[in-house]
Amino acid sequence: MKQRIRTWYASYPLGFWGLAILASFAAGFSGIVLHLLLDVVEKCLFGRSEVPGQVLSDSILPERRLLSLLGTGLLAGLVWFVLQARRPLYSVGEQLEEATLQAQHPPFWQHLCHSLWQVISVGAGSPIGKEGAPREMGALFAGRLAHWGKANRQQRRLLIACSAGAGLAAVYQIPLASSFFVLEVLGVSWSVTHFILALGMTSLAASFANLVVSNEALYVLQPLAHLESVWLIALLLAVGITPLAVLFKRASRWAEKHKPKDVRLLASLPLAFALLALASLAFPELMGNGSNLAQAAFNGMPLSYALASFAVKSLAVLLALWAGAYGGTLTPSFALGAVLGLIAAQFAAYLGWAVDLPSAMALGSVVFLGTTLQAPLAAIGIVMGFTGQPLQAMWPLGLAMLCSYLIRTQILERKK
């Protein structure tokens, strides 16, 4: 027993925990900065910022949507070309892999500007997620702290991964879900120590950011209904939505892999955002990271418009990624899943089966998000946190996610 304690202490000395606390505050500070930056951008461009229960894009004049996206495309091409002109940008995953010396110590100002611009572009209407920015800023500060504190390779990887999750927790106020994200997505092995570390850092970052960032639910959605039919809905939606989510995940990976990183950005992003600007005239909800579309679905929309919105938003995300934009697919996936749940419920109504709409949309969100993230527990926590669901909602959400996981791993992605 004493030997085990000595071994544990050698791996996680007091200095390491001190670095973890500092990295948590840095991630929380990053969340505050990015939250305020998004708020300022939206107010400057559109006169107001996002409010739970309201769809920001509905209040923006068509000509302002058009000009905002056109300008964002021009600036995005220039900014990302300049940032990558001499040195590549390194994602959190590449920093954890430590493939090169530069990946271990990415240039600070280059990557800080990269994170800030992601949020600015989303605030101005870019259709991809903003969650990459807080993760990358958290990881960036953690890497510097690990170098300053002379952490070893294992400690450095843990600090970077948990700080990336802490950045996510700070912006969205979802510490438990972000802890699962660290373990499921960022490759940190499952252990009691790692879970305590991840949960502690995400909770500390979220609490610090809560000084500015509200911990209220981001979306207004009624709680899941306590009906026996909800369990059947969970199974049916998992069967119907999982294949679409797998296709979207593969398409987004392809788009990321083939995005330009050189002078072509000066043409590809302006052209892509010009197409998005035209599409926004008919579908304003495509603007932003997916929050507009999600809340519009929760507020209700006709079946034909929901079908068209799903197709347009999916293509918008893929087009932006393929053209060279950076960001995530977390919130877009959440929104697309909600729309699919709405579509399924409306189809059921045409067939004479009354389906609880809030339940269908929440279940659709968790299936689509969990499949694209390949993180079932994180997806359940994110959906519950985003929509303010009570604790008992975890059971139907968990059933939908379990069924989706089995379909994906045993049928759709099974190695022959």
XYZ file of C-alpha atoms in Angstrom:
416
model
C 0.000 0.000 0.000
C 2.802 2.404 0.920
C 4.569 1.573 -2.327
C 1.439 2.381 -4.299
C 1.112 5.732 -2.556
C 4.761 6.540 -3.286
C 4.302 5.585 -6.932
C 1.147 7.702 -7.194
C 2.825 10.677 -5.552
C 5.807 10.344 -7.893
C 3.434 10.559 -10.874
C 1.302 13.375 -9.438
C 3.408 15.484 -7.020
C 2.113 18.625 -5.310
C 3.722 20.805 -7.963
C 1.646 19.091 -10.641
C -1.594 19.832 -8.783
C -0.478 23.438 -8.423
C 0.002 23.650 -12.185
C -3.447 22.100 -12.661
C -5.038 24.819 -10.514
C -3.234 27.579 -12.433
C -4.231 26.010 -15.764
C -7.868 25.844 -14.597
C -7.933 29.548 -13.821
C -6.275 30.261 -17.182
C -8.953 28.209 -18.957
C -11.684 30.008 -17.004
C -10.186 33.361 -17.929
C -10.086 32.251 -21.578
C -13.765 31.398 -21.373
C -14.579 34.854 -20.018
C -12.564 36.594 -22.747
C -14.160 34.572 -25.538
C -17.653 35.027 -24.111
C -17.228 38.802 -23.952
C -15.632 38.892 -27.396
C -18.594 37.075 -28.955
C -21.004 39.413 -27.175
C -19.162 42.497 -28.461
C -19.004 41.214 -32.052
C -22.725 40.410 -32.158
C -23.727 43.762 -30.652
C -21.460 45.697 -33.004
C -22.693 43.906 -36.124
C -26.325 43.169 -35.283
C -27.215 45.510 -32.429
C -27.869 42.741 -29.893
C -26.458 39.439 -28.671
C -27.969 36.005 -28.164
C -30.664 35.583 -25.508
C -31.992 32.155 -24.387
C -35.332 31.419 -26.023
C -34.846 33.897 -28.863
C -33.436 33.434 -32.375
C -30.888 36.179 -33.005
C -30.822 35.747 -36.781
C -34.564 36.462 -37.077
C -34.027 40.062 -35.967
C -31.192 40.762 -38.432
C -32.120 42.596 -41.634
C -31.406 40.610 -44.842
C -28.946 43.186 -46.174
C -27.040 43.132 -42.883
C -26.822 39.326 -43.009
C -25.532 39.576 -46.561
C -22.879 42.184 -45.797
C -21.760 40.492 -42.587
C -21.108 37.143 -44.246
C -19.461 38.705 -47.304
C -17.120 40.711 -45.089
C -16.405 37.711 -42.855
C -15.418 35.620 -45.859
C -12.981 38.235 -47.114
C -11.396 38.746 -43.700
C -11.345 35.012 -42.898
C -9.396 34.246 -46.055
C -6.854 36.955 -45.267
C -6.509 36.173 -41.541
C -6.091 32.419 -41.895
C -3.718 32.842 -44.835
C -1.495 35.182 -42.793
C -1.618 32.932 -39.728
C -0.506 29.892 -41.749
C 1.886 31.626 -44.153
C 5.043 30.588 -42.286
C 4.029 27.985 -39.728
C 1.133 25.515 -39.552
C -1.589 25.660 -36.939
C -1.685 22.798 -34.448
C -4.920 21.405 -33.060
C -5.247 20.141 -29.494
C -4.997 16.581 -30.819
C -1.746 17.327 -32.620
C -0.329 18.946 -29.481
C -1.192 15.817 -27.517
C 0.383 13.556 -30.132
C 3.637 15.567 -29.984
C 4.514 14.541 -33.547
C 6.960 17.428 -33.964
C 8.858 19.807 -31.692
C 6.688 22.704 -32.871
C 3.533 20.743 -32.027
C 4.838 20.408 -28.475
C 5.435 24.181 -28.241
C 3.081 25.911 -30.734
C 3.785 29.626 -31.287
C 1.777 31.454 -28.634
C 0.610 34.585 -30.451
C -0.157 32.741 -33.678
C -2.457 30.286 -31.894
C -3.968 32.927 -29.614
C -4.978 35.009 -32.657
C -6.288 31.849 -34.308
C -8.589 31.139 -31.340
C -9.809 34.712 -31.118
C -10.581 34.873 -34.833
C -12.629 31.670 -34.658
C -14.984 33.327 -32.174
C -15.087 36.590 -34.121
C -16.018 34.756 -37.325
C -18.759 32.755 -35.581
C -20.148 35.948 -34.040
C -20.220 37.479 -37.515
C -22.147 34.525 -38.950
C -19.750 31.671 -39.741
C -21.852 28.473 -39.636
C -19.396 26.272 -37.719
C -18.940 25.778 -33.987
C -17.039 28.085 -31.627
C -16.057 25.327 -29.175
C -12.656 24.806 -30.778
C -11.467 28.214 -29.553
C -11.850 27.707 -25.769
C -10.346 24.234 -26.016
C -7.336 25.517 -27.936
C -6.810 28.506 -25.639
C -6.997 26.285 -22.571
C -4.487 23.880 -24.108
C -2.216 26.746 -25.159
C -1.953 28.163 -21.637
C -1.549 24.687 -20.140
C 1.350 23.905 -22.462
C 3.140 27.065 -21.376
C 2.522 26.313 -17.712
C 3.733 22.734 -18.142
C 6.962 24.004 -19.735
C 7.413 26.604 -16.989
C 6.777 24.024 -14.263
C 9.063 21.445 -15.914
C 6.306 18.836 -16.072
C 7.218 15.496 -17.606
C 5.625 14.181 -20.806
C 2.734 12.368 -19.087
C 1.935 15.332 -16.847
C 2.101 17.724 -19.789
C -0.381 15.662 -21.817
C -2.771 15.474 -18.871
C -2.599 19.216 -18.262
C -3.213 20.052 -21.936
C -6.143 17.632 -22.312
C -7.841 18.617 -19.052
C -7.284 22.322 -19.738
C -8.894 21.919 -23.154
C -11.911 20.398 -21.420
C -11.807 23.172 -18.830
C -12.013 25.781 -21.591
C -15.094 24.038 -22.953
C -16.616 23.936 -19.470
C -15.915 27.633 -18.908
C -17.737 28.782 -22.047
C -20.739 26.441 -21.812
C -20.848 25.909 -18.005
C -20.913 22.116 -18.356
C -18.094 20.764 -16.126
C -19.271 17.151 -15.846
C -19.917 16.789 -19.587
C -16.538 18.404 -20.301
C -14.857 15.879 -17.981
C -16.338 13.062 -20.027
C -15.203 14.897 -23.174
C -11.608 14.796 -21.898
C -11.799 11.046 -21.317
C -13.813 10.073 -24.391
C -12.510 12.450 -27.062
C -9.049 13.656 -26.053
C -7.580 10.232 -25.387
C -6.966 10.444 -21.626
C -7.128 6.929 -20.176
C -9.921 6.117 -17.750
C -8.838 6.070 -14.109
C -10.092 7.494 -10.822
C -7.198 9.972 -10.682
C -7.733 11.184 -14.245
C -11.472 11.603 -13.699
C -10.927 13.549 -10.471
C -8.341 15.719 -12.216
C -10.610 16.394 -15.213
C -13.680 17.073 -13.057
C -11.728 19.275 -10.677
C -10.198 21.380 -13.438
C -13.432 21.732 -15.423
C -15.399 22.624 -12.270
C -12.832 25.211 -11.171
C -12.706 26.794 -14.641
C -16.513 26.864 -14.929
C -16.881 28.381 -11.445
C -14.332 31.089 -12.204
C -15.918 31.892 -15.583
C -19.339 31.976 -13.905
C -18.360 35.384 -12.554
C -19.238 36.614 -16.055
C -20.709 33.666 -17.977
C -24.239 32.671 -16.927
C -24.840 29.045 -15.950
C -28.470 29.141 -17.086
C -29.542 26.728 -19.827
C -28.592 27.998 -23.283
C -31.876 26.902 -24.866
C -35.484 27.001 -23.758
C -36.911 23.494 -24.087
C -39.527 21.736 -21.992
C -38.406 18.697 -19.955
C -38.725 15.272 -21.520
C -42.199 13.819 -21.033
C -42.712 10.988 -18.524
C -44.450 8.752 -21.038
C -43.870 5.141 -22.004
C -43.815 6.208 -25.654
C -40.612 8.214 -25.020
C -38.647 4.971 -24.669
C -39.916 3.752 -28.045
C -39.156 7.152 -29.585
C -35.608 6.910 -28.245
C -35.056 3.569 -29.998
C -36.629 4.655 -33.291
C -34.698 7.909 -33.456
C -31.437 6.099 -32.740
C -32.108 3.777 -35.672
C -33.080 6.595 -38.044
C -30.617 9.335 -37.096
C -27.395 7.402 -36.452
C -26.661 6.648 -40.156
C -27.145 10.328 -41.056
C -24.832 11.401 -38.236
C -22.169 8.931 -39.388
C -22.378 10.353 -42.915
C -22.058 13.900 -41.578
C -19.060 12.931 -39.441
C -17.297 11.309 -42.403
C -18.077 14.264 -44.665
C -16.787 16.796 -42.120
C -13.573 14.809 -41.676
C -13.111 14.711 -45.437
C -13.709 18.465 -45.637
C -11.173 19.112 -42.847
C -8.611 16.898 -44.527
C -8.916 18.649 -47.892
C -9.160 22.276 -46.735
C -6.620 24.682 -48.272
C -3.968 26.187 -46.004
C -2.123 28.387 -48.482
C -2.815 31.267 -50.860
C -5.958 29.499 -52.113
C -7.656 30.667 -48.907
C -7.826 34.166 -50.383
C -10.313 32.869 -52.952
C -11.960 29.819 -51.370
C -13.275 31.450 -48.196
C -14.673 34.620 -49.832
C -16.433 32.485 -52.461
C -17.801 30.032 -49.891
C -19.091 32.803 -47.637
C -20.641 34.567 -50.636
C -22.727 31.426 -51.219
C -23.584 31.313 -47.514
C -24.609 34.976 -47.655
C -27.058 34.259 -50.477
C -28.430 31.229 -48.640
C -28.905 33.296 -45.473
C -31.456 35.460 -47.279
C -33.847 32.515 -47.295
C -32.471 30.624 -44.284
C -31.213 33.099 -41.662
C -30.822 30.297 -39.096
C -27.766 28.941 -40.909
C -25.786 31.860 -39.481
C -23.731 31.208 -36.369
C -22.642 28.030 -34.675
C -26.049 26.342 -34.690
C -27.693 28.075 -31.742
C -30.069 29.965 -34.043
C -31.201 26.797 -35.776
C -31.545 24.848 -32.521
C -33.714 27.465 -30.827
C -35.768 27.940 -33.994
C -36.465 24.196 -33.968
C -37.368 24.283 -30.273
C -39.732 27.196 -30.963
C -41.318 25.218 -33.800
C -41.068 25.297 -37.607
C -43.016 23.769 -40.508
C -41.950 20.359 -41.785
C -40.894 21.587 -45.229
C -38.787 24.375 -43.721
C -37.223 21.954 -41.228
C -36.212 19.577 -44.027
C -34.700 22.403 -46.054
C -32.961 23.892 -42.992
C -31.332 20.579 -42.136
C -29.950 20.230 -45.656
C -28.793 23.858 -45.889
C -27.118 23.917 -42.464
C -25.333 20.607 -43.097
C -24.005 21.826 -46.433
C -23.067 25.204 -44.939
C -20.905 23.587 -42.256
C -19.217 21.273 -44.750
C -18.662 24.096 -47.251
C -17.071 26.365 -44.638
C -14.745 23.597 -43.415
C -13.799 22.560 -46.944
C -13.090 26.187 -47.908
C -10.573 26.552 -45.068
C -12.473 27.824 -42.020
C -11.640 26.510 -38.561
C -14.039 25.621 -35.779
C -15.962 22.684 -34.417
C -19.060 20.668 -35.165
C -20.386 20.286 -31.605
C -23.157 22.892 -31.641
C -24.003 22.329 -35.328
C -24.435 18.616 -34.545
C -26.636 19.429 -31.557
C -28.796 21.673 -33.752
C -28.993 19.230 -36.662
C -30.073 16.455 -34.306
C -32.803 18.669 -32.855
C -34.129 19.413 -36.345
C -34.154 15.722 -37.228
C -36.081 14.978 -34.045
C -38.597 17.650 -35.007
C -38.913 16.214 -38.522
C -39.465 12.691 -37.161
C -42.137 13.903 -34.731
C -43.968 15.789 -37.477
C -43.865 12.775 -39.794
C -45.296 10.685 -36.957
C -48.085 13.240 -36.505
C -49.016 12.880 -40.198
C -49.333 9.150 -39.585
C -51.631 9.724 -36.639
C -49.098 9.117 -33.857
C -48.820 12.030 -31.446
C -45.178 12.344 -30.356
C -43.959 14.708 -27.644
C -41.957 17.332 -29.573
C -39.487 18.387 -26.842
C -38.643 14.760 -26.143
C -38.102 13.975 -29.818
C -35.826 16.994 -30.314
C -33.720 16.319 -27.212
C -33.358 12.654 -28.169
C -32.471 13.584 -31.743
C -29.803 15.965 -30.469
C -28.134 13.408 -28.222
C -28.039 10.759 -30.957
C -26.583 13.045 -33.614
C -24.121 14.725 -31.251
C -22.984 11.519 -29.580
C -22.351 9.920 -32.964
C -20.355 12.803 -34.416
C -18.319 13.244 -31.226
C -18.032 9.481 -30.629
C -18.553 10.400 -26.982
C -21.846 9.018 -25.573
C -21.464 10.223 -21.976
C -20.286 13.690 -23.011
C -23.229 13.994 -25.421
C -25.761 13.133 -22.722
C -24.223 15.689 -20.376
C -24.079 18.375 -23.069
C -27.714 17.962 -24.096
C -28.875 17.991 -20.478
C -26.747 21.054 -19.724
C -27.696 22.954 -22.868
C -31.442 22.443 -22.383
C -31.634 22.372 -18.572
C -33.107 18.876 -18.419
C -33.795 17.321 -15.000
C -31.711 14.391 -13.790
C -34.306 11.771 -14.716
C -33.956 12.729 -18.383
C -30.641 10.863 -18.424
C -32.448 7.523 -18.680
C -34.237 7.967 -22.052
C -31.258 9.967 -23.337
C -28.983 7.144 -22.217
C -31.145 4.519 -23.932
C -31.089 6.458 -27.203
C -27.329 6.892 -26.930
C -26.721 3.214 -26.117
C -28.792 2.072 -29.084
C -27.028 4.566 -31.355
C -23.610 3.447 -30.090
C -24.400 -0.200 -30.826
C -25.702 0.619 -34.309
C -22.591 2.648 -35.108
C -19.978 0.280 -33.709
C -21.562 -3.072 -34.543
C -23.154 -2.311 -37.921
C -22.130 0.959 -39.589
C -18.446 1.073 -38.630
C -17.750 -2.575 -37.958
C -14.426 -3.716 -39.414
C -14.834 -6.679 -41.715
